[in-house]
Short mmCIF file of C-alpha atoms and ligand atoms in Angstrom, two decimals:
data_model
loop_
_atom_site.label_atom_id
_atom_site.label_comp_id
_atom_site.label_asym_id
_atom_site.label_seq_id
_atom_site.Cartn_x
_atom_site.Cartn_y
_atom_site.Cartn_z
CA UNK A 1 19.24 72.53 -25.82
CA UNK A 2 19.09 75.94 -24.04
CA UNK A 3 22.08 76.76 -21.81
CA UNK A 4 21.37 76.95 -18.08
CA UNK A 5 24.78 77.71 -16.55
CA UNK A 6 23.46 80.42 -14.21
CA UNK A 7 20.58 78.25 -12.92
CA UNK A 8 23.08 75.44 -12.35
CA UNK A 9 25.37 77.77 -10.41
CA UNK A 10 22.49 79.11 -8.30
CA UNK A 11 21.31 75.58 -7.54
CA UNK A 12 24.80 74.56 -6.35
CA UNK A 13 24.77 77.55 -3.99
CA UNK A 14 21.16 76.83 -2.95
CA UNK A 15 21.88 73.31 -1.74
CA UNK A 16 24.59 74.73 0.54
CA UNK A 17 22.06 76.75 2.54
CA UNK A 18 18.57 75.27 1.90
CA UNK A 19 17.56 71.60 2.36
CA UNK A 20 17.59 70.10 -1.14
CA UNK A 21 18.17 73.62 -2.46
CA UNK A 22 14.46 74.45 -2.50
CA UNK A 23 11.82 75.84 -0.18
CA UNK A 24 9.24 73.30 -1.29
CA UNK A 25 10.20 69.75 -2.30
CA UNK A 26 8.39 69.42 -5.63
CA UNK A 27 10.32 72.42 -7.01
CA UNK A 28 13.52 70.37 -6.89
CA UNK A 29 12.49 68.50 -10.06
CA UNK A 30 13.96 65.28 -8.66
CA UNK A 31 11.08 63.23 -10.07
CA UNK A 32 11.69 64.44 -13.62
CA UNK A 33 15.45 63.85 -13.70
CA UNK A 34 16.89 67.33 -13.89
CA UNK A 35 17.93 70.25 -11.74
CA UNK A 36 15.48 73.16 -11.40
CA UNK A 37 15.67 76.36 -13.43
CA UNK A 38 15.79 79.61 -11.52
CA UNK A 39 13.21 82.16 -12.61
CA UNK A 40 14.14 85.79 -13.19
CA UNK A 41 10.74 87.19 -14.10
CA UNK A 42 7.23 86.37 -15.26
CA UNK A 43 4.96 88.26 -17.63
CA UNK A 44 1.55 87.00 -18.69
CA UNK A 45 1.82 83.27 -19.37
CA UNK A 46 5.59 83.47 -19.83
CA UNK A 47 8.45 83.00 -17.40
CA UNK A 48 12.10 83.76 -18.12
CA UNK A 49 14.91 81.96 -16.34
CA UNK A 50 18.13 83.58 -15.13
CA UNK A 51 19.90 82.41 -18.32
CA UNK A 52 17.43 84.32 -20.47
CA UNK A 53 15.44 81.28 -21.66
CA UNK A 54 11.68 81.92 -22.02
CA UNK A 55 8.96 79.35 -21.34
CA UNK A 56 5.20 79.15 -21.64
CA UNK A 57 4.27 78.44 -18.01
CA UNK A 58 1.63 75.80 -17.11
CA UNK A 59 2.56 75.56 -13.42
CA UNK A 60 1.32 79.11 -12.70
CA UNK A 61 2.87 78.92 -9.22
CA UNK A 62 0.78 75.73 -8.63
CA UNK A 63 -2.46 77.62 -9.21
CA UNK A 64 -2.35 81.22 -7.88
CA UNK A 65 -1.39 82.83 -11.18
CA UNK A 66 -4.72 82.16 -12.93
CA UNK A 67 -4.48 85.68 -14.40
CA UNK A 68 -0.88 85.23 -15.51
CA UNK A 69 2.27 86.78 -14.08
CA UNK A 70 2.64 90.50 -13.31
CA UNK A 71 -1.03 91.23 -13.97
CA UNK A 72 -1.31 95.04 -14.07
CA UNK A 73 -4.38 95.21 -11.81
CA UNK A 74 -2.70 93.08 -9.15
CA UNK A 75 0.65 94.86 -9.35
CA UNK A 76 -0.97 98.28 -9.03
CA UNK A 77 -3.17 97.09 -6.14
CA UNK A 78 -0.07 95.94 -4.26
CA UNK A 79 1.79 99.16 -5.10
CA UNK A 80 -1.17 101.21 -3.88
CA UNK A 81 -1.40 99.32 -0.59
CA UNK A 82 2.36 99.52 -0.08
CA UNK A 83 2.25 103.32 0.37
CA UNK A 84 0.15 102.83 3.54
CA UNK A 85 2.43 100.25 5.17
CA UNK A 86 2.96 96.49 5.01
CA UNK A 87 1.53 95.04 8.23
CA UNK A 88 -0.16 96.23 11.41
CA UNK A 89 -1.53 93.30 13.37
CA UNK A 90 -4.55 95.58 13.72
CA UNK A 91 -7.78 95.15 11.69
CA UNK A 92 -7.78 96.80 8.25
CA UNK A 93 -10.72 97.38 5.87
CA UNK A 94 -9.25 95.25 3.04
CA UNK A 95 -9.45 92.02 5.05
CA UNK A 96 -13.15 92.68 5.64
CA UNK A 97 -13.64 93.39 1.94
CA UNK A 98 -11.82 90.18 0.94
CA UNK A 99 -13.82 88.17 3.48
CA UNK A 100 -17.01 89.68 2.09
CA UNK A 101 -16.05 88.86 -1.52
CA UNK A 102 -15.24 85.27 -0.55
CA UNK A 103 -18.65 84.93 1.16
CA UNK A 104 -20.35 86.43 -1.90
CA UNK A 105 -18.53 84.09 -4.33
CA UNK A 106 -18.47 80.74 -2.50
CA UNK A 107 -22.04 79.47 -2.05
CA UNK A 108 -21.65 77.58 1.26
CA UNK A 109 -19.45 80.15 3.03
CA UNK A 110 -21.28 82.36 5.54
CA UNK A 111 -18.28 83.27 7.70
CA UNK A 112 -14.59 83.07 6.78
CA UNK A 113 -11.23 83.38 8.52
CA UNK A 114 -8.17 84.49 6.57
CA UNK A 115 -4.83 82.76 7.21
CA UNK A 116 -1.50 82.62 5.35
CA UNK A 117 -1.44 79.33 3.46
CA UNK A 118 -3.51 76.38 2.37
CA UNK A 119 -1.89 74.26 5.06
CA UNK A 120 -2.95 76.70 7.76
CA UNK A 121 -6.47 76.66 6.34
CA UNK A 122 -6.81 72.87 6.33
CA UNK A 123 -5.17 72.27 9.70
CA UNK A 124 -7.45 74.92 11.23
CA UNK A 125 -10.55 73.46 9.57
CA UNK A 126 -9.76 70.01 10.98
CA UNK A 127 -9.23 71.44 14.49
CA UNK A 128 -12.52 73.30 14.15
CA UNK A 129 -14.39 70.18 13.03
CA UNK A 130 -12.94 68.23 15.97
CA UNK A 131 -13.86 71.04 18.36
CA UNK A 132 -17.36 71.38 16.93
CA UNK A 133 -18.18 67.64 17.01
CA UNK A 134 -16.08 66.57 20.00
CA UNK A 135 -14.84 63.68 17.83
CA UNK A 136 -11.22 62.76 17.03
CA UNK A 137 -11.02 60.87 13.74
CA UNK A 138 -10.80 62.33 10.25
CA UNK A 139 -11.18 60.70 6.86
CA UNK A 140 -9.10 61.73 3.86
CA UNK A 141 -8.65 60.13 0.45
CA UNK A 142 -5.60 58.27 -0.89
CA UNK A 143 -3.60 60.62 -3.11
CA UNK A 144 -5.27 63.79 -1.92
CA UNK A 145 -2.95 66.41 -0.49
CA UNK A 146 -4.08 68.99 2.04
CA UNK A 147 -0.75 70.60 2.94
CA UNK A 148 1.87 69.33 5.33
CA UNK A 149 0.10 69.35 8.73
CA UNK A 150 0.66 66.12 10.67
CA UNK A 151 -2.87 64.72 10.29
CA UNK A 152 -2.74 64.83 6.49
CA UNK A 153 0.57 63.11 5.69
CA UNK A 154 -1.07 59.73 5.28
CA UNK A 155 -1.09 58.34 1.71
CA UNK A 156 -0.83 61.95 0.55
CA UNK A 157 -0.44 63.23 -2.98
CA UNK A 158 1.59 66.07 -4.50
CA UNK A 159 5.20 66.17 -3.30
CA UNK A 160 4.67 63.22 -0.95
CA UNK A 161 3.61 61.00 -3.86
CA UNK A 162 6.15 62.62 -6.19
CA UNK A 163 9.04 61.73 -3.91
CA UNK A 164 7.53 58.36 -2.98
CA UNK A 165 7.69 59.22 0.72
CA UNK A 166 5.47 56.67 2.56
CA UNK A 167 4.31 59.29 5.08
CA UNK A 168 6.76 61.35 7.04
CA UNK A 169 9.04 60.65 10.00
CA UNK A 170 8.35 62.94 12.93
CA UNK A 171 4.62 62.31 13.10
CA UNK A 172 3.58 60.42 16.26
CA UNK A 173 1.54 57.30 15.48
CA UNK A 174 -1.14 58.59 17.85
CA UNK A 175 -1.77 61.40 15.38
CA UNK A 176 -1.79 59.17 12.33
CA UNK A 177 -4.03 56.66 14.13
CA UNK A 178 -6.83 59.22 13.94
CA UNK A 179 -6.52 59.65 10.18
CA UNK A 180 -8.34 57.13 8.01
CA UNK A 181 -7.46 57.23 4.31
CA UNK A 182 -9.74 55.56 1.77
CA UNK A 183 -9.74 55.34 -2.03
CA UNK A 184 -11.34 58.24 -3.91
CA UNK A 185 -14.36 57.43 -6.11
CA UNK A 186 -15.39 54.40 -4.02
CA UNK A 187 -18.56 55.19 -2.08
CA UNK A 188 -18.91 51.63 -0.73
CA UNK A 189 -15.59 51.77 1.13
CA UNK A 190 -16.44 55.16 2.62
CA UNK A 191 -19.93 53.90 3.55
CA UNK A 192 -18.46 50.93 5.47
CA UNK A 193 -16.06 53.22 7.38
CA UNK A 194 -18.74 55.78 8.20
CA UNK A 195 -21.29 53.15 9.25
CA UNK A 196 -18.80 51.39 11.51
CA UNK A 197 -16.94 54.42 12.95
CA UNK A 198 -19.16 57.36 12.06
CA UNK A 199 -19.77 58.40 15.67
CA UNK A 200 -16.00 58.86 16.11
CA UNK A 201 -15.43 60.77 12.86
CA UNK A 202 -15.24 64.55 13.12
CA UNK A 203 -14.67 65.31 9.45
CA UNK A 204 -14.28 64.00 5.94
CA UNK A 205 -11.85 66.24 4.04
CA UNK A 206 -11.55 65.95 0.28
CA UNK A 207 -10.36 67.69 -2.81
CA UNK A 208 -13.71 67.64 -4.69
CA UNK A 209 -11.62 67.23 -7.84
CA UNK A 210 -8.26 65.82 -6.77
CA UNK A 211 -5.34 67.51 -8.52
CA UNK A 212 -2.52 66.24 -6.31
CA UNK A 213 -2.36 62.78 -7.82
CA UNK A 214 -2.91 64.31 -11.22
CA UNK A 215 -6.44 65.44 -12.14
CA UNK A 216 -8.97 62.79 -11.12
CA UNK A 217 -12.65 63.42 -11.89
CA UNK A 218 -15.35 62.41 -9.38
CA UNK A 219 -17.61 59.76 -10.91
CA UNK A 220 -21.26 60.75 -11.35
CA UNK A 221 -23.05 60.95 -8.02
CA UNK A 222 -19.91 60.50 -5.95
CA UNK A 223 -19.78 63.96 -4.38
CA UNK A 224 -23.51 63.81 -3.70
CA UNK A 225 -23.02 60.41 -2.06
CA UNK A 226 -20.24 61.69 0.20
CA UNK A 227 -22.44 64.64 1.13
CA UNK A 228 -25.35 62.39 2.11
CA UNK A 229 -23.18 59.96 4.11
CA UNK A 230 -21.57 62.78 6.10
CA UNK A 231 -24.88 64.57 6.70
CA UNK A 232 -26.53 61.35 7.90
CA UNK A 233 -23.77 60.79 10.47
CA UNK A 234 -23.22 64.35 11.74
CA UNK A 235 -19.78 64.42 10.10
CA UNK A 236 -18.39 67.78 8.98
CA UNK A 237 -17.74 67.67 5.22
CA UNK A 238 -14.75 69.80 4.26
CA UNK A 239 -14.10 70.62 0.60
CA UNK A 240 -10.43 71.46 0.26
CA UNK A 241 -10.74 73.98 -2.59
CA UNK A 242 -7.22 75.38 -2.30
CA UNK A 243 -6.79 74.44 -5.99
CA UNK A 244 -10.37 74.19 -7.31
CA UNK A 245 -11.55 77.32 -5.51
CA UNK A 246 -12.01 80.25 -7.93
CA UNK A 247 -10.51 77.99 -10.63
CA UNK A 248 -13.40 75.73 -11.70
CA UNK A 249 -15.81 78.63 -11.21
CA UNK A 250 -15.86 81.78 -9.13
CA UNK A 251 -17.63 79.62 -6.54
CA UNK A 252 -15.24 76.71 -7.05
CA UNK A 253 -16.14 73.04 -7.36
CA UNK A 254 -19.13 73.43 -5.05
CA UNK A 255 -20.68 75.84 -7.56
CA UNK A 256 -19.54 73.72 -10.52
CA UNK A 257 -21.09 70.49 -9.14
CA UNK A 258 -23.82 72.00 -6.95
CA UNK A 259 -22.72 70.08 -3.84
CA UNK A 260 -22.39 72.12 -0.66
CA UNK A 261 -19.84 71.21 2.06
CA UNK A 262 -20.01 72.39 5.66
CA UNK A 263 -16.56 73.96 5.51
CA UNK A 264 -14.35 75.03 2.62
CA UNK A 265 -10.61 75.60 2.67
CA UNK A 266 -9.11 78.01 0.18
CA UNK A 267 -5.79 79.52 -0.83
CA UNK A 268 -3.62 80.23 -3.88
CA UNK A 269 -5.86 82.34 -6.20
CA UNK A 270 -7.33 84.44 -3.35
CA UNK A 271 -3.89 85.85 -2.63
CA UNK A 272 -3.16 86.91 -6.21
CA UNK A 273 0.32 85.42 -5.75
CA UNK A 274 0.83 86.68 -2.19
CA UNK A 275 0.38 84.42 0.88
CA UNK A 276 -3.32 84.05 1.65
CA UNK A 277 -5.29 81.03 2.83
CA UNK A 278 -8.82 80.92 4.19
CA UNK A 279 -11.33 78.58 5.74
CA UNK A 280 -15.03 79.25 5.99
CA UNK A 281 -18.49 77.77 5.90
CA UNK A 282 -21.55 77.30 8.07
CA UNK A 283 -22.01 80.12 10.56
CA UNK A 284 -22.83 77.75 13.44
CA UNK A 285 -19.52 75.97 12.93
CA UNK A 286 -17.34 79.01 12.17
CA UNK A 287 -18.65 80.81 15.26
CA UNK A 288 -16.73 78.26 17.32
CA UNK A 289 -13.47 79.94 16.25
CA UNK A 290 -11.79 82.28 18.77
CA UNK A 291 -12.51 84.92 19.82
CA UNK A 292 -16.16 84.20 18.93
CA UNK A 293 -15.83 80.67 20.32
CA UNK A 294 -13.36 78.39 22.10
CA UNK A 295 -11.48 76.81 19.16
CA UNK A 296 -8.16 78.63 18.93
CA UNK A 297 -6.42 79.73 15.74
CA UNK A 298 -4.29 82.81 15.17
CA UNK A 299 -1.75 84.40 12.81
CA UNK A 300 0.51 87.45 12.90
CA UNK A 301 0.18 88.22 9.20
CA UNK A 302 -3.34 86.92 8.60
CA UNK A 303 -5.34 89.42 6.49
CA UNK A 304 -2.14 91.23 5.57
CA UNK A 305 -2.80 94.54 3.73
CA UNK A 306 -0.64 93.73 0.70
CA UNK A 307 -1.95 90.19 0.33
CA UNK A 308 -5.59 91.21 0.71
CA UNK A 309 -5.09 94.01 -1.84
CA UNK A 310 -3.68 91.48 -4.30
CA UNK A 311 -6.47 89.01 -3.55
CA UNK A 312 -9.19 91.61 -4.03
CA UNK A 313 -7.71 92.65 -7.37
CA UNK A 314 -7.54 89.02 -8.48
CA UNK A 315 -11.18 88.33 -7.59
CA UNK A 316 -12.25 91.56 -9.27
CA UNK A 317 -10.53 90.53 -12.51
CA UNK A 318 -11.93 86.99 -12.30
CA UNK A 319 -15.47 88.36 -11.86
CA UNK A 320 -15.47 89.84 -15.36
CA UNK A 321 -18.02 88.17 -17.69
CA UNK A 322 -16.73 85.37 -19.90
CA UNK A 323 -13.63 84.65 -17.81
CA UNK A 324 -14.42 81.04 -16.91
CA UNK A 325 -15.88 80.16 -20.29
CA UNK A 326 -12.63 81.31 -21.87
CA UNK A 327 -10.48 79.42 -19.35
CA UNK A 328 -12.52 76.27 -19.89
CA UNK A 329 -12.33 76.51 -23.68
CA UNK A 330 -8.55 76.79 -23.61
CA UNK A 331 -8.20 73.98 -21.07
CA UNK A 332 -10.39 71.75 -23.21
CA UNK A 333 -8.48 72.65 -26.41
CA UNK A 334 -5.15 71.84 -24.79
CA UNK A 335 -6.41 68.52 -23.42
CA UNK A 336 -7.98 67.56 -26.75
CA UNK A 337 -4.77 68.47 -28.56
CA UNK A 338 -2.66 66.32 -26.26
CA UNK A 339 -5.06 63.37 -26.75
CA UNK A 340 -4.86 63.66 -30.54
CA UNK A 341 -1.06 63.92 -30.45
CA UNK A 342 -0.76 60.88 -28.16
CA UNK A 343 -3.01 58.94 -30.54
CA UNK A 344 -0.97 59.96 -33.62
CA UNK A 345 2.33 59.22 -31.87
CA UNK A 346 1.26 55.85 -30.51
CA UNK A 347 2.01 57.00 -26.96
CA UNK A 348 -0.23 55.63 -24.20
CA UNK A 349 -1.38 58.70 -22.29
CA UNK A 350 -4.74 59.32 -20.61
CA UNK A 351 -5.46 63.05 -20.52
CA UNK A 352 -7.98 64.11 -17.86
CA UNK A 353 -9.17 67.68 -17.60
CA UNK A 354 -11.78 69.93 -16.06
CA UNK A 355 -12.03 73.71 -16.40
CA UNK A 356 -8.52 75.07 -16.77
CA UNK A 357 -6.59 72.21 -15.21
CA UNK A 358 -5.42 68.95 -16.77
CA UNK A 359 -3.04 66.01 -16.39
CA UNK A 360 -1.67 63.53 -18.92
CA UNK A 361 -1.13 60.18 -17.19
CA UNK A 362 1.68 58.60 -19.22
CA UNK A 363 1.69 54.87 -19.89
CA UNK A 364 -2.04 54.73 -19.16
CA UNK A 365 -4.71 53.64 -21.62
CA UNK A 366 -7.95 53.87 -19.64
CA UNK A 367 -9.51 56.35 -17.23
CA UNK A 368 -7.57 57.02 -14.02
CA UNK A 369 -10.08 57.08 -11.20
CA UNK A 370 -7.97 56.79 -8.04
CA UNK A 371 -4.49 56.90 -6.51
CA UNK A 372 -3.66 53.22 -7.00
CA UNK A 373 -4.38 53.60 -10.71
CA UNK A 374 -2.47 56.92 -10.91
CA UNK A 375 0.58 55.27 -9.32
CA UNK A 376 0.71 52.85 -12.26
CA UNK A 377 1.66 55.74 -14.57
CA UNK A 378 5.01 55.66 -16.35
CA UNK A 379 6.85 58.33 -14.34
CA UNK A 380 10.07 57.82 -16.36
CA UNK A 381 8.15 58.63 -19.55
CA UNK A 382 6.64 61.63 -17.76
CA UNK A 383 10.18 62.77 -16.91
CA UNK A 384 11.18 62.53 -20.60
CA UNK A 385 8.04 64.48 -21.49
CA UNK A 386 8.90 67.20 -18.94
CA UNK A 387 12.53 67.52 -20.12
CA UNK A 388 11.52 67.53 -23.77
CA UNK A 389 8.96 70.28 -23.28
CA UNK A 390 11.38 72.29 -21.14
CA UNK A 391 14.06 72.13 -23.82
CA UNK A 392 11.55 73.57 -26.31
CA UNK A 393 10.35 76.39 -24.04
CA UNK A 394 7.28 74.93 -22.32
CA UNK A 395 7.25 74.58 -18.52
CA UNK A 396 4.87 71.86 -17.35
CA UNK A 397 4.52 70.48 -13.80
CA UNK A 398 7.74 68.72 -12.71
CA UNK A 399 5.72 65.75 -11.47
CA UNK A 400 3.29 63.22 -12.89
CA UNK A 401 1.18 63.74 -9.76
CA UNK A 402 0.28 67.38 -10.31
CA UNK A 403 -1.92 69.40 -12.65
CA UNK A 404 -1.13 71.72 -15.53
CA UNK A 405 -2.95 75.03 -15.21
CA UNK A 406 -4.13 77.38 -17.94
CA UNK A 407 -4.41 81.10 -17.17
CA UNK A 408 -6.37 83.94 -18.76
CA UNK A 409 -2.98 85.12 -20.09
CA UNK A 410 -2.53 82.01 -22.29
CA UNK A 411 -3.56 83.07 -25.82
CA UNK A 412 -4.90 80.71 -28.46
CA UNK A 413 -1.51 81.08 -30.18
CA UNK A 414 0.23 79.97 -26.96
CA UNK A 415 -2.00 76.88 -26.88
CA UNK A 416 -1.19 76.16 -30.53
CA UNK A 417 2.54 76.70 -29.98
CA UNK A 418 2.44 74.36 -26.96
CA UNK A 419 0.78 71.63 -29.03
CA UNK A 420 3.34 72.06 -31.83
CA UNK A 421 6.11 71.47 -29.29
CA UNK A 422 4.22 68.52 -27.81
CA UNK A 423 3.89 66.97 -31.30
CA UNK A 424 7.67 66.79 -31.62
CA UNK A 425 8.26 65.73 -28.00
CA UNK A 426 5.72 62.89 -28.10
CA UNK A 427 7.54 61.49 -31.13
CA UNK A 428 10.56 60.92 -28.88
CA UNK A 429 8.48 59.05 -26.29
CA UNK A 430 6.96 56.27 -28.40
P1 KE4 B 501 0.00 75.47 0.84
O1 KE4 B 501 0.27 75.28 2.32
O2 KE4 B 501 1.12 74.89 -0.03
O3 KE4 B 501 -0.31 76.94 0.50
O4 KE4 B 501 -1.32 74.69 0.46
C1 KE4 B 501 -1.41 73.33 0.79
C2 KE4 B 501 -2.47 72.67 -0.09
C3 KE4 B 501 -3.69 72.37 0.46
N1 KE4 B 501 -4.68 71.81 -0.29
C4 KE4 B 501 -4.48 71.52 -1.59
C5 KE4 B 501 -5.58 70.89 -2.38
C6 KE4 B 501 -3.24 71.81 -2.20
O5 KE4 B 501 -3.04 71.50 -3.52
C7 KE4 B 501 -2.21 72.39 -1.44
C8 KE4 B 501 -0.84 72.70 -2.03
N2 KE4 B 501 -0.67 72.41 -3.41
C9 KE4 B 501 0.67 72.05 -3.81
C10 KE4 B 501 0.66 71.71 -5.30
N3 KE4 B 501 -0.19 70.67 -5.63
C11 KE4 B 501 1.64 73.13 -3.49
C12 KE4 B 501 2.97 73.02 -4.21
C13 KE4 B 501 4.08 72.79 -3.24
O6 KE4 B 501 3.89 71.99 -2.28
O7 KE4 B 501 5.18 73.37 -3.47
#
């Protein structure tokens, strides 16, 4: 078992000055029964903690590090931008370039606004949909997570599910009353809601491939069905592609599945590890955003020179031929390996994957199609899996209700080494 005295000391100090000792709940590792490591550095697919222990990293900062840590193109882009200053609050050419690249890559995006996080992107997109339609209600899906804005903390995934928080205190019921949450992958339920309340619904917001309850795949025809229902009722369809954007394809899930939303929210990868979010889509809707239109949204650091430099470098690297085929092949190999190991070890574990993201739902035998089914997973067994992998130098998501991410920096040897570790860890789970 690697020693972690320095991480333990840092965590004791952290809890004295930061709630729970972390700046984002899921990092606390409470759901997997251990205290968090503190990272010293990252290089490629590896991270090293402050005690000098190295790990193959499958969290990848929850998605942004699709090119691995300390990618030379990104680091030099940031260094180059740094010489000219860090922030102006005045337009710069890089934010136009990044906006242009996003419009070129994401099929349904004609106009885009840069913000500083995924949460800012989704909360702004909802406000825009409400302003554009004049309607109040929104529909989300059980287990999907769209950041921590008030309207979304209803049956949410990610850290909300991880910590088993029913919703969140501090959110007035009047806000929550306008959020309808329905099961993912059930078109009939959505149809009933839309047909009975459609004229009051401003937007349906969805992760086209949910990753915040673990990776859940849309059943055939589901996305197309949601698209038709929302189009028929004048409802703005928002694809929250903060995770799937630039991960499943350069054009995200909408390119992968060929289903076009009205608005798309983005984040993570487009910042290259620095804080960038974005929302964009149909020109007639986006032109309602101030100062072009009356729907207000603003941000001191939006389009920041360093963050846009990093984002541009990331998209440039991702545009190279063969990138997504390679990511997909490694994601598939890892998922297949886990399935074979679970089978050999007699461990019930349903592994679901798409592109370079995957989740093993422990204690499950069949497909996991929605949040209620995901919640039946054996989270104690997942915790033993996490701790076992960590002890052997593999850092997987510290929650059953998240996704493991493969980067371009993961070599075939890293995948093989990960599966060798998993073989021994699964033996302890049976
Ligand atoms: P941020 O505000 O954390 O940048 O993005 C919010 C968000 C919006 N939409 C989707 C689909 C997301 O997955 C997220 C954030 N993802 C989580 C991990 N699943 C962030 C990790 C964390 O909360 O620390």
